[in-house]
Tab-separated table of C-alpha atoms and ligand atoms in Angstrom:
chain	number	residue	atom	x	y	z
A	24	MET	CA	-136.897	115.145	-59.725
A	25	SER	CA	-137.523	115.116	-63.483
A	26	ASN	CA	-138.956	111.890	-64.784
A	27	ILE	CA	-136.928	111.160	-67.881
A	28	ASP	CA	-138.431	108.410	-69.990
A	29	ILE	CA	-136.549	105.129	-69.830
A	30	GLU	CA	-134.350	104.909	-72.874
A	31	LYS	CA	-133.646	101.342	-73.614
A	32	TYR	CA	-130.093	100.326	-74.344
A	33	PHE	CA	-128.446	103.447	-72.915
A	34	LYS	CA	-124.914	101.964	-72.961
A	35	PRO	CA	-121.732	103.164	-71.339
A	36	ASP	CA	-118.836	104.738	-73.339
A	37	LEU	CA	-115.469	105.073	-71.648
A	38	ASN	CA	-114.349	107.930	-73.891
A	39	GLN	CA	-117.374	109.914	-72.724
A	40	ALA	CA	-116.642	108.896	-69.130
A	41	ARG	CA	-113.181	110.291	-69.403
A	42	LYS	CA	-114.497	113.810	-70.066
A	43	ARG	CA	-115.096	116.200	-67.241
A	44	SER	CA	-118.014	118.581	-67.771
A	45	LYS	CA	-118.057	122.074	-66.339
A	46	LYS	CA	-121.666	121.853	-65.587
A	47	ALA	CA	-122.588	122.850	-62.025
A	48	ILE	CA	-123.800	119.990	-59.917
A	49	GLU	CA	-127.286	120.399	-58.532
A	50	GLU	CA	-128.753	118.853	-55.417
A	51	LEU	CA	-132.110	117.038	-56.062
A	52	GLN	CA	-134.364	115.268	-53.695
A	53	PHE	CA	-135.371	111.660	-54.159
A	54	ASN	CA	-139.165	110.922	-54.168
A	55	LEU	CA	-140.830	107.574	-54.786
A	56	SER	CA	-143.735	108.118	-57.121
A	57	ASP	CA	-147.155	106.776	-56.175
A	58	ALA	CA	-146.980	104.149	-59.027
A	59	HIS	CA	-143.972	102.570	-57.392
A	60	TYR	CA	-145.213	102.110	-53.861
A	61	LYS	CA	-146.444	98.593	-53.216
A	62	ILE	CA	-144.851	97.052	-56.398
A	63	GLY	CA	-142.803	94.859	-54.033
A	64	VAL	CA	-145.486	93.842	-51.545
A	65	ASP	CA	-145.271	90.124	-50.866
A	66	LYS	CA	-142.066	89.949	-52.872
A	67	THR	CA	-138.430	89.599	-51.704
A	68	TYR	CA	-135.027	90.896	-52.801
A	69	MET	CA	-131.400	89.996	-52.418
A	70	ILE	CA	-128.350	92.163	-53.050
A	71	ASP	CA	-124.892	90.617	-53.503
A	72	THR	CA	-122.224	93.275	-52.935
A	73	TYR	CA	-118.632	93.180	-54.214
A	74	GLY	CA	-115.813	95.590	-53.790
A	75	CYS	CA	-115.299	98.677	-51.756
A	76	GLN	CA	-117.164	100.518	-48.992
A	77	GLY	CA	-118.614	102.804	-51.659
A	78	ASN	CA	-120.493	99.801	-53.072
A	79	GLU	CA	-121.588	98.677	-49.638
A	80	ALA	CA	-123.094	102.137	-49.124
A	81	ASP	CA	-124.750	101.960	-52.602
A	82	SER	CA	-126.227	98.600	-51.692
A	83	GLU	CA	-127.692	100.067	-48.547
A	84	THR	CA	-129.449	102.642	-50.760
A	85	MET	CA	-130.687	100.034	-53.192
A	86	ALA	CA	-132.138	98.066	-50.246
A	87	GLY	CA	-133.652	101.256	-48.903
A	88	ILE	CA	-135.437	101.924	-52.221
A	89	LEU	CA	-136.632	98.324	-52.617
A	90	GLU	CA	-138.041	98.233	-49.027
A	91	LEU	CA	-139.795	101.584	-49.701
A	92	MET	CA	-141.426	99.819	-52.670
A	93	GLY	CA	-142.653	97.150	-50.346
A	94	PHE	CA	-140.061	94.374	-50.948
A	95	THR	CA	-138.602	92.526	-47.944
A	96	LYS	CA	-135.192	90.912	-47.716
A	97	ALA	CA	-135.054	87.348	-48.950
A	98	LEU	CA	-133.688	84.685	-46.704
A	99	SER	CA	-131.838	83.056	-49.537
A	100	GLU	CA	-131.492	83.325	-53.400
A	101	ASP	CA	-133.848	80.422	-53.745
A	102	ASN	CA	-136.888	82.438	-52.859
A	103	ALA	CA	-135.839	85.916	-54.065
A	104	ASP	CA	-138.002	87.759	-56.646
A	105	VAL	CA	-135.272	90.306	-57.303
A	106	ILE	CA	-131.528	89.647	-57.206
A	107	ILE	CA	-129.083	92.465	-57.831
A	108	LEU	CA	-125.358	92.031	-58.190
A	109	ASN	CA	-123.600	95.228	-57.165
A	110	THR	CA	-120.242	94.778	-58.925
A	111	CYS	CA	-116.645	95.875	-58.724
A	112	ALA	CA	-114.310	96.595	-61.613
A	113	ILE	CA	-111.113	97.498	-59.843
A	114	ARG	CA	-109.154	94.367	-60.784
A	115	GLU	CA	-109.655	91.521	-63.175
A	116	ASN	CA	-110.041	88.838	-60.526
A	117	ALA	CA	-112.910	90.798	-58.944
A	118	GLU	CA	-114.648	90.765	-62.296
A	119	ASN	CA	-113.982	87.041	-62.892
A	120	ARG	CA	-115.797	86.159	-59.678
A	121	ILE	CA	-118.807	88.119	-60.799
A	122	TRP	CA	-118.860	86.490	-64.252
A	123	GLY	CA	-118.901	83.083	-62.448
A	124	GLU	CA	-121.744	84.292	-60.245
A	125	LEU	CA	-123.775	85.486	-63.209
A	126	GLY	CA	-123.405	82.122	-64.858
A	127	ARG	CA	-124.481	80.370	-61.622
A	128	LEU	CA	-127.647	82.504	-61.340
A	129	LYS	CA	-128.847	81.253	-64.755
A	130	ALA	CA	-130.204	78.139	-62.985
A	131	TYR	CA	-132.337	80.309	-60.616
A	132	LYS	CA	-133.835	82.044	-63.601
A	133	ARG	CA	-134.757	78.766	-65.178
A	134	GLN	CA	-136.368	77.651	-61.915
A	135	ASN	CA	-138.269	80.926	-61.600
A	136	PRO	CA	-138.740	82.786	-64.916
A	137	ASN	CA	-140.346	85.692	-63.027
A	138	LEU	CA	-137.064	86.358	-61.171
A	139	ILE	CA	-135.648	89.750	-61.991
A	140	LEU	CA	-131.901	89.771	-62.198
A	141	GLY	CA	-130.004	93.087	-62.102
A	142	LEU	CA	-126.450	93.937	-62.732
A	143	ALA	CA	-125.295	97.230	-61.141
A	144	GLY	CA	-122.103	98.954	-59.935
A	145	CYS	CA	-118.729	99.681	-61.565
A	146	MET	CA	-118.651	96.704	-63.996
A	147	ALA	CA	-121.958	97.917	-65.484
A	148	GLN	CA	-120.114	101.188	-66.383
A	149	GLU	CA	-117.771	99.309	-68.779
A	150	GLU	CA	-118.606	99.063	-72.487
A	151	ASN	CA	-117.124	95.598	-72.935
A	152	VAL	CA	-118.992	94.189	-69.959
A	153	VAL	CA	-122.338	95.515	-71.215
A	154	GLU	CA	-121.695	94.121	-74.704
A	155	ARG	CA	-120.850	90.714	-73.296
A	156	VAL	CA	-123.892	90.630	-70.995
A	157	MET	CA	-126.188	91.637	-73.882
A	158	LYS	CA	-124.866	88.816	-76.033
A	159	LYS	CA	-124.117	85.999	-73.659
A	160	TYR	CA	-126.080	86.591	-70.437
A	161	GLN	CA	-129.630	86.995	-71.767
A	162	HIS	CA	-130.963	86.113	-68.330
A	163	VAL	CA	-129.905	89.474	-67.003
A	164	ASP	CA	-132.983	91.744	-67.027
A	165	ILE	CA	-131.622	95.065	-65.814
A	166	ILE	CA	-128.235	96.733	-66.227
A	167	PHE	CA	-127.839	100.015	-64.536
A	168	GLY	CA	-124.773	101.961	-63.495
A	169	THR	CA	-123.452	103.937	-60.501
A	170	HIS	CA	-125.073	107.247	-61.529
A	171	ASN	CA	-128.710	106.270	-61.627
A	172	ILE	CA	-129.386	104.099	-58.628
A	173	TYR	CA	-132.272	106.364	-57.782
A	174	LYS	CA	-134.074	105.178	-60.912
A	175	LEU	CA	-134.294	101.610	-59.734
A	176	PRO	CA	-138.058	101.752	-59.145
A	177	GLU	CA	-138.659	102.510	-62.861
A	178	TYR	CA	-136.381	99.727	-64.004
A	179	ILE	CA	-138.074	97.166	-61.731
A	180	GLU	CA	-141.421	98.293	-63.009
A	181	THR	CA	-140.402	97.902	-66.641
A	182	ALA	CA	-138.794	94.569	-66.171
A	183	MET	CA	-141.619	93.230	-64.040
A	184	PHE	CA	-144.687	94.413	-65.966
A	185	ALA	CA	-143.553	95.324	-69.523
A	186	LYS	CA	-141.209	92.216	-69.404
A	187	GLU	CA	-138.639	94.312	-71.216
A	188	ARG	CA	-134.880	94.244	-70.770
A	189	VAL	CA	-133.598	97.516	-69.329
A	190	ILE	CA	-130.060	98.727	-70.045
A	191	GLU	CA	-129.506	102.189	-68.730
A	192	VAL	CA	-125.994	103.209	-67.865
A	193	TYR	CA	-124.970	106.882	-67.962
A	194	SER	CA	-121.345	107.512	-68.974
A	195	GLN	CA	-121.207	110.748	-67.106
A	196	GLU	CA	-122.354	111.638	-63.639
A	197	GLY	CA	-125.621	113.538	-62.971
A	198	ASP	CA	-126.608	115.593	-59.988
A	199	ILE	CA	-126.318	114.690	-56.354
A	200	ILE	CA	-129.501	113.010	-55.195
A	201	GLU	CA	-130.371	113.596	-51.504
A	202	ASN	CA	-133.018	112.062	-49.360
A	203	LEU	CA	-132.303	108.500	-50.615
A	204	PRO	CA	-133.678	105.857	-48.231
A	205	LYS	CA	-131.118	103.400	-46.714
A	206	VAL	CA	-131.329	100.058	-44.946
A	207	ARG	CA	-128.084	100.144	-43.013
A	208	THR	CA	-126.254	96.857	-42.441
A	209	HIS	CA	-124.928	97.720	-38.970
A	210	LYS	CA	-126.810	99.068	-36.020
A	211	PHE	CA	-124.069	101.262	-34.599
A	212	LYS	CA	-121.516	101.865	-37.424
A	213	ALA	CA	-122.564	103.689	-40.509
A	214	TRP	CA	-121.160	104.729	-43.897
A	215	VAL	CA	-121.694	108.323	-44.803
A	216	ASN	CA	-120.874	109.481	-48.383
A	217	ILE	CA	-119.234	112.820	-48.376
A	218	MET	CA	-118.350	112.987	-52.060
A	219	PHE	CA	-118.597	111.064	-55.250
A	220	GLY	CA	-116.263	110.406	-58.163
A	221	CYS	CA	-112.559	110.954	-58.691
A	222	ASP	CA	-110.602	113.425	-60.799
A	223	GLU	CA	-107.100	111.976	-60.111
A	224	PHE	CA	-106.845	109.672	-63.141
A	225	CYS	CA	-104.042	107.491	-61.818
A	226	THR	CA	-103.084	105.647	-65.005
A	227	TYR	CA	-103.911	102.121	-63.785
A	228	CYS	CA	-107.336	102.940	-62.281
A	229	ILE	CA	-110.800	102.490	-63.753
A	230	VAL	CA	-112.604	104.364	-60.965
A	231	PRO	CA	-112.541	107.909	-62.587
A	232	TYR	CA	-114.412	106.289	-65.507
A	233	THR	CA	-116.924	104.352	-63.486
A	234	ARG	CA	-117.691	106.865	-60.851
A	235	GLY	CA	-117.496	110.199	-62.745
A	236	LYS	CA	-116.116	113.563	-61.733
A	237	GLU	CA	-115.594	114.690	-58.163
A	238	ARG	CA	-118.722	116.049	-56.574
A	239	SER	CA	-118.949	116.928	-52.882
A	240	ARG	CA	-122.150	116.734	-50.896
A	241	SER	CA	-123.123	119.872	-49.055
A	242	LYS	CA	-121.902	120.132	-45.520
A	243	GLU	CA	-125.474	120.711	-44.376
A	244	GLU	CA	-126.758	117.335	-45.726
A	245	ILE	CA	-123.726	115.533	-44.240
A	246	ILE	CA	-124.133	117.101	-40.824
A	247	LEU	CA	-127.832	116.356	-40.920
A	248	GLU	CA	-127.199	112.692	-41.703
A	249	VAL	CA	-124.669	112.430	-38.941
A	250	ASN	CA	-126.973	114.144	-36.429
A	251	GLU	CA	-129.735	111.714	-37.351
A	252	LEU	CA	-127.317	108.820	-36.854
A	253	VAL	CA	-126.387	110.094	-33.422
A	254	HIS	CA	-130.086	110.361	-32.572
A	255	GLN	CA	-130.609	106.766	-33.702
A	256	GLY	CA	-127.807	105.580	-31.352
A	257	TYR	CA	-124.987	105.107	-33.906
A	258	LYS	CA	-121.524	105.181	-32.402
A	259	GLU	CA	-119.234	105.415	-35.463
A	260	VAL	CA	-119.380	106.967	-38.934
A	261	THR	CA	-117.003	106.288	-41.791
A	262	LEU	CA	-116.865	109.182	-44.165
A	263	LEU	CA	-116.606	107.867	-47.778
A	264	GLY	CA	-115.119	109.228	-50.962
A	265	GLN	CA	-112.482	108.053	-53.513
A	266	ASN	CA	-110.340	110.930	-52.314
A	267	VAL	CA	-111.845	112.529	-49.202
A	268	ASN	CA	-108.947	114.966	-48.984
A	269	ALA	CA	-110.309	116.706	-52.061
A	270	TYR	CA	-113.700	117.291	-50.339
A	271	GLY	CA	-115.042	120.762	-51.001
A	272	LYS	CA	-112.510	121.579	-53.655
A	273	ASP	CA	-115.286	121.604	-56.210
A	274	PHE	CA	-117.427	124.207	-54.212
A	275	LYS	CA	-117.491	127.344	-56.390
A	276	ASP	CA	-119.103	129.649	-53.808
A	277	LYS	CA	-117.355	128.758	-50.593
A	278	ASN	CA	-114.073	127.853	-49.072
A	279	TYR	CA	-114.918	124.813	-47.013
A	280	THR	CA	-112.691	121.714	-47.151
A	281	PHE	CA	-112.129	118.364	-45.474
A	282	GLY	CA	-110.512	119.812	-42.330
A	283	ASP	CA	-113.564	122.100	-41.794
A	284	LEU	CA	-115.895	119.194	-42.165
A	285	LEU	CA	-113.930	117.133	-39.591
A	286	ARG	CA	-114.135	120.006	-37.101
A	287	ASP	CA	-117.919	120.426	-37.663
A	288	LEU	CA	-118.610	116.677	-37.391
A	289	ASP	CA	-116.565	116.520	-34.204
A	290	GLN	CA	-119.269	118.671	-32.587
A	291	THR	CA	-122.193	116.361	-33.546
A	292	GLY	CA	-121.886	114.045	-30.622
A	293	ILE	CA	-120.892	110.950	-32.706
A	294	GLU	CA	-118.345	108.952	-30.724
A	295	ARG	CA	-116.107	107.887	-33.539
A	296	ILE	CA	-115.259	109.501	-36.960
A	297	ARG	CA	-113.303	107.557	-39.529
A	298	PHE	CA	-112.813	108.231	-43.259
A	299	THR	CA	-111.505	106.518	-46.351
A	300	THR	CA	-109.878	106.839	-48.761
A	301	SER	CA	-107.191	109.532	-49.165
A	302	HIS	CA	-104.716	110.852	-51.704
A	303	PRO	CA	-101.359	112.013	-50.352
A	304	HIS	CA	-101.229	114.867	-52.779
A	305	ASP	CA	-104.419	116.488	-51.410
A	306	LEU	CA	-103.667	115.867	-47.677
A	307	ASP	CA	-103.273	119.290	-46.182
A	308	ARG	CA	-102.156	120.900	-42.871
A	309	LYS	CA	-105.748	121.914	-42.120
A	310	THR	CA	-106.835	118.248	-42.069
A	311	MET	CA	-103.941	117.222	-39.838
A	312	GLU	CA	-104.688	119.956	-37.419
A	313	ALA	CA	-108.349	119.182	-37.392
A	314	MET	CA	-107.495	115.616	-36.512
A	315	ARG	CA	-105.143	116.741	-33.750
A	316	ASP	CA	-107.761	119.098	-32.271
A	317	SER	CA	-110.818	116.800	-32.577
A	318	LYS	CA	-111.979	114.491	-29.785
A	319	HIS	CA	-113.839	112.093	-31.994
A	320	VAL	CA	-111.785	111.815	-35.179
A	321	MET	CA	-109.888	108.498	-34.761
A	322	PRO	CA	-106.073	108.383	-34.812
A	323	PHE	CA	-105.921	106.261	-37.923
A	324	PHE	CA	-105.111	107.120	-41.495
A	325	HIS	CA	-105.180	105.005	-44.653
A	326	LEU	CA	-102.855	106.766	-47.067
A	327	PRO	CA	-102.286	104.811	-50.280
A	328	VAL	CA	-98.752	105.178	-51.633
A	329	GLN	CA	-98.913	102.591	-54.483
A	330	SER	CA	-95.114	102.523	-55.088
A	331	GLY	CA	-91.861	103.773	-53.635
A	332	SER	CA	-90.177	104.281	-57.009
A	333	ASN	CA	-90.230	107.755	-58.426
A	334	PRO	CA	-90.306	106.761	-62.108
A	335	VAL	CA	-93.160	104.407	-61.397
A	336	LEU	CA	-95.074	107.002	-59.319
A	337	LYS	CA	-94.654	109.342	-62.318
A	338	LYS	CA	-95.963	106.760	-64.735
A	339	MET	CA	-98.892	106.133	-62.370
A	340	ASN	CA	-99.670	109.904	-62.423
A	341	ARG	CA	-99.617	110.116	-58.668
A	342	HIS	CA	-98.308	113.761	-58.331
A	343	TYR	CA	-95.771	113.046	-55.579
A	344	THR	CA	-92.378	111.373	-55.069
A	345	LYS	CA	-91.153	108.928	-52.472
A	346	GLU	CA	-89.461	111.771	-50.666
A	347	SER	CA	-92.549	114.133	-50.649
A	348	TYR	CA	-94.764	111.241	-49.542
A	349	LEU	CA	-92.456	110.564	-46.551
A	350	LYS	CA	-92.483	114.320	-45.746
A	351	VAL	CA	-96.259	114.467	-45.625
A	352	LEU	CA	-96.370	111.238	-43.646
A	353	ASN	CA	-93.883	112.537	-41.116
A	354	GLU	CA	-95.765	115.787	-40.823
A	355	LEU	CA	-98.950	113.748	-40.177
A	356	LYS	CA	-97.258	111.624	-37.535
A	357	SER	CA	-95.791	114.576	-35.691
A	358	THR	CA	-99.059	116.486	-35.814
A	359	VAL	CA	-101.152	113.552	-34.550
A	360	PRO	CA	-98.773	111.593	-32.298
A	361	GLY	CA	-99.300	107.880	-32.137
A	362	ILE	CA	-101.448	107.827	-35.251
A	363	ALA	CA	-101.625	104.396	-37.079
A	364	VAL	CA	-101.028	104.587	-40.820
A	365	THR	CA	-101.855	101.961	-43.404
A	366	THR	CA	-101.494	102.015	-47.179
A	367	ASP	CA	-102.159	100.446	-50.606
A	368	ILE	CA	-99.362	99.179	-52.763
A	369	ILE	CA	-99.312	97.786	-56.317
A	370	VAL	CA	-96.438	95.593	-57.518
A	371	GLY	CA	-95.665	94.713	-61.061
A	372	PHE	CA	-96.784	97.978	-62.575
A	373	PRO	CA	-95.766	98.038	-66.283
A	374	THR	CA	-91.925	98.754	-66.544
A	375	GLU	CA	-91.382	98.219	-62.736
A	376	THR	CA	-87.849	96.936	-62.465
A	377	GLU	CA	-86.148	95.056	-59.570
A	378	ALA	CA	-84.629	98.445	-58.537
A	379	ASP	CA	-88.049	100.062	-58.491
A	380	PHE	CA	-89.365	97.248	-56.284
A	381	LEU	CA	-86.479	97.657	-53.851
A	382	GLU	CA	-87.465	101.396	-53.551
A	383	THR	CA	-90.890	100.218	-52.536
A	384	LEU	CA	-89.463	97.878	-49.848
A	385	ASP	CA	-87.316	100.719	-48.649
A	386	LEU	CA	-90.345	103.020	-48.410
A	387	VAL	CA	-92.285	100.408	-46.475
A	388	GLU	CA	-89.460	100.189	-43.955
A	389	LYS	CA	-89.170	103.979	-43.633
A	390	ALA	CA	-92.878	104.661	-43.432
A	391	GLU	CA	-93.474	102.039	-40.703
A	392	PHE	CA	-96.879	101.235	-42.033
A	393	GLU	CA	-99.043	99.299	-39.654
A	394	GLY	CA	-100.898	97.502	-42.445
A	395	ALA	CA	-101.267	97.495	-46.230
A	396	PHE	CA	-103.497	96.152	-48.939
A	397	THR	CA	-101.138	94.823	-51.610
A	398	PHE	CA	-101.994	94.029	-55.194
A	399	VAL	CA	-100.431	92.784	-58.388
A	400	PHE	CA	-101.072	95.241	-61.226
A	401	SER	CA	-104.226	94.337	-63.171
A	402	LYS	CA	-104.726	95.638	-66.677
A	403	ARG	CA	-108.011	97.639	-66.948
A	404	GLU	CA	-109.303	98.132	-70.488
A	405	GLY	CA	-109.645	101.823	-71.276
A	406	THR	CA	-107.120	103.121	-68.769
A	407	PRO	CA	-103.739	104.555	-70.019
A	408	ALA	CA	-101.632	101.823	-68.263
A	409	ALA	CA	-103.464	99.131	-70.255
A	410	SER	CA	-101.313	100.134	-73.252
A	411	PHE	CA	-97.975	100.534	-71.340
A	412	GLU	CA	-95.380	98.002	-72.296
A	413	ASP	CA	-95.221	95.325	-69.634
A	414	ASP	CA	-92.368	92.806	-69.876
A	415	THR	CA	-92.227	91.595	-66.230
A	416	PRO	CA	-93.211	87.863	-66.108
A	417	GLU	CA	-96.275	87.071	-63.878
A	418	GLU	CA	-94.012	84.778	-61.775
A	419	ILE	CA	-91.745	87.620	-60.817
A	420	LYS	CA	-94.695	89.805	-59.974
A	421	LYS	CA	-96.047	87.104	-57.644
A	422	GLN	CA	-92.627	86.762	-56.019
A	423	ARG	CA	-92.527	90.517	-55.459
A	424	LEU	CA	-95.981	90.423	-53.811
A	425	TYR	CA	-94.858	87.573	-51.547
A	426	ILE	CA	-91.726	89.445	-50.449
A	427	LEU	CA	-93.687	92.660	-49.893
A	428	ASN	CA	-96.350	90.866	-47.887
A	429	GLU	CA	-93.634	89.507	-45.573
A	430	ARG	CA	-92.467	93.050	-44.843
A	431	VAL	CA	-95.932	94.402	-44.502
A	432	ASN	CA	-96.841	91.628	-42.004
A	433	GLN	CA	-93.882	92.701	-39.830
A	434	GLY	CA	-95.441	96.151	-39.768
A	435	TYR	CA	-98.831	94.755	-38.727
A	436	LEU	CA	-97.213	92.925	-35.802
A	437	LYS	CA	-95.106	95.912	-34.724
A	438	GLY	CA	-98.203	98.060	-34.822
A	439	ASN	CA	-100.045	95.709	-32.558
A	440	GLU	CA	-97.153	95.166	-30.202
A	441	ARG	CA	-97.081	98.744	-29.235
A	442	PHE	CA	-100.411	98.350	-27.387
A	443	VAL	CA	-99.413	95.412	-25.164
A	444	GLY	CA	-99.971	96.298	-21.498
A	445	LYS	CA	-102.024	99.379	-22.423
A	446	ILE	CA	-105.740	99.951	-21.895
A	447	VAL	CA	-107.541	100.621	-25.173
A	448	LYS	CA	-111.088	101.649	-25.984
A	449	VAL	CA	-112.905	99.040	-28.063
A	450	LEU	CA	-116.167	99.459	-29.885
A	451	VAL	CA	-117.567	95.941	-29.541
A	452	ASP	CA	-118.651	94.613	-32.938
A	453	GLY	CA	-119.890	91.166	-32.002
A	454	VAL	CA	-119.017	87.666	-30.957
A	455	SER	CA	-115.752	86.214	-32.371
A	456	LYS	CA	-116.025	83.961	-35.365
A	457	TYR	CA	-114.008	81.331	-33.605
A	458	ASP	CA	-115.273	81.271	-30.039
A	459	ASP	CA	-118.706	82.363	-28.913
A	460	GLU	CA	-117.545	83.308	-25.426
A	461	VAL	CA	-115.198	85.863	-26.934
A	462	LEU	CA	-116.088	89.290	-28.181
A	463	ALA	CA	-114.362	91.184	-31.018
A	464	GLY	CA	-114.123	94.820	-31.730
A	465	TYR	CA	-111.824	97.658	-32.954
A	466	THR	CA	-109.690	100.098	-31.065
A	467	GLU	CA	-109.414	103.773	-31.792
A	468	HIS	CA	-106.312	102.982	-33.934
A	469	ASN	CA	-108.365	100.349	-35.815
A	470	LYS	CA	-106.754	97.339	-34.206
A	471	LEU	CA	-108.885	94.129	-33.900
A	472	VAL	CA	-109.091	92.957	-30.277
A	473	ASN	CA	-110.539	89.724	-28.904
A	474	PHE	CA	-111.536	89.495	-25.208
A	475	LYS	CA	-113.985	87.577	-23.012
A	476	GLY	CA	-117.268	89.337	-22.307
A	477	GLU	CA	-121.075	89.241	-22.381
A	478	PRO	CA	-122.904	89.736	-25.725
A	479	SER	CA	-124.800	92.641	-23.972
A	480	LEU	CA	-121.631	94.663	-24.503
A	481	ILE	CA	-122.062	94.548	-28.351
A	482	GLY	CA	-122.438	98.102	-29.678
A	483	GLN	CA	-120.799	99.711	-26.698
A	484	ILE	CA	-117.343	101.204	-26.187
A	485	VAL	CA	-115.456	99.355	-23.427
A	486	ASN	CA	-111.964	99.539	-21.833
A	487	VAL	CA	-109.810	96.521	-22.579
A	488	ARG	CA	-106.299	95.812	-21.255
A	489	VAL	CA	-104.169	94.346	-24.042
A	490	THR	CA	-102.388	91.162	-22.990
A	491	LEU	CA	-100.971	89.742	-26.253
A	492	ALA	CA	-100.217	90.892	-29.795
A	493	LYS	CA	-100.451	88.746	-32.853
A	494	THR	CA	-99.958	89.714	-36.452
A	495	TRP	CA	-103.662	90.151	-37.175
A	496	PHE	CA	-105.211	90.826	-33.795
A	497	LEU	CA	-104.738	91.677	-30.143
A	498	MET	CA	-105.962	89.658	-27.169
A	499	GLY	CA	-107.100	91.402	-24.033
A	500	GLU	CA	-109.271	91.476	-20.948
A	501	LEU	CA	-112.053	93.851	-19.880
A	502	SER	CA	-110.736	96.408	-17.551
B	628	5AD	N1	-104.415	96.938	-60.554
B	628	5AD	C1	-104.050	96.658	-59.218
B	628	5AD	N2	-104.509	97.417	-58.158
B	628	5AD	C2	-105.217	98.436	-58.403
B	628	5AD	N3	-105.832	99.300	-57.586
B	628	5AD	C3	-106.572	100.223	-58.287
B	628	5AD	N4	-106.481	99.850	-59.608
B	628	5AD	C4	-105.667	98.789	-59.717
B	628	5AD	C5	-105.240	97.946	-60.779
B	628	5AD	N5	-105.558	98.246	-62.077
B	628	5AD	C6	-105.561	99.331	-56.144
B	628	5AD	C7	-104.869	100.634	-55.702
B	628	5AD	C8	-105.993	101.373	-54.980
B	628	5AD	C9	-106.804	100.264	-54.428
B	628	5AD	C10	-108.221	100.599	-54.067
B	628	5AD	O1	-106.859	99.274	-55.418
B	628	5AD	O2	-103.866	100.284	-54.761
B	628	5AD	O3	-105.509	102.247	-53.976
B	629	SF4	FE1	-108.209	105.345	-58.529
B	629	SF4	FE2	-106.240	107.119	-58.083
B	629	SF4	FE3	-108.850	107.957	-57.960
B	629	SF4	FE4	-107.829	106.271	-56.082
B	629	SF4	S1	-107.165	108.385	-56.479
B	629	SF4	S2	-109.830	106.071	-57.149
B	629	SF4	S3	-106.385	105.006	-57.277
B	629	SF4	S4	-107.750	107.236	-59.790
């Protein structure tokens, strides 16, 4: 890997981030240079992660790099030598929490002036955030973005020894870096990135700006990673990408897409394959058939719809209509019988009328979702929707969210009820939060089940007979 000199104050620019370069993406291998081994010996780190699974996976990489440098995980913030906030920019309330956290950490810095405080992730990709941190949060030592995590050792070295502030955020993506070390949070469930970035540019969404253009990892690297996980005893992988259905569409020299990858991964011996997240417009027949034919791809699909109103979908730049979404959904359900489908929905998008909202409720009923993440539209600076006229009062938006959630909850319950009396396969996650004699785990359809059992079952797949369905979970007994 080329060793570019650290350029101080390399700040993000959303206009640059919007551009999509034609440059071919290369695959580079991560190597820790000799100078960076041992920097962290006798020192500790802590990473606070916010947001999506993509961030959780990135934090595992940061932890991997820090441990390779000799750092060990701190037991608490009190005794950490390095604290990194891996941030989320998807909605304003996510950012507000992080501002609060940054303020709180000031006290730690006063207590321990040698503490290195880092700000990473999607918020670091935003111009206005970096400006504000530079002016008002002088106690932050390092700001780095989503495209240069692999350079963390250089940044730590500069902050620690040269005592200089490092601000290095690239507005555009670079190459794909392989061979990155990871400290995985779970012992039997793993995240596997299959692609990075997003080219969809939904008008409300900041992600295409913070994560860059779509780049797919090579199938060889992905299969290698999953094979290693099988070898280490992992039972489940979740394939990650902003739009996994677009996997491989950026390959210039081969025709290999998401359905092909599912078929190949099905042969690796991993017990369970999941993936997130998808775009309806890229979901193809090949993927549905691969799911139908695979033994290990789970019968679960998270298929964000965002709205049921055609004018709103158009303004969101989603490239489908209510009718075409339902058509794809029905095709998926008939190809993979019994599949559980969940979704994401935004209410209060600029110009959304009562009639538009009723279309969303109608879609929720027709689609029979078994769960949904629901949000009130949040204005993201730099996205097209931030300048759309928005005359719906906040109070009405909150009411719509409330009504929507009531409907969605009926879907959760119905989705759970269909398993009562059946025997389901559960990957045991751990002991229940509420009762230490009770185990908790997820079924193939991604339903949470509680049942009595020995902790020795944690990490195993067991048969459970479902006895009761509640809105948020199932109760059962070992069978
Ligand atoms: N406001 C509200 N919700 C949003 N999402 C993305 N951007 C916004 C925004 N600006 C939601 C979408 C997406 C999920 C990850 O977050 O529903 O699918
Ligand atoms: Fe955002 Fe749309 Fe890309 Fe999802 S598909 S990350 S909502 S731009």
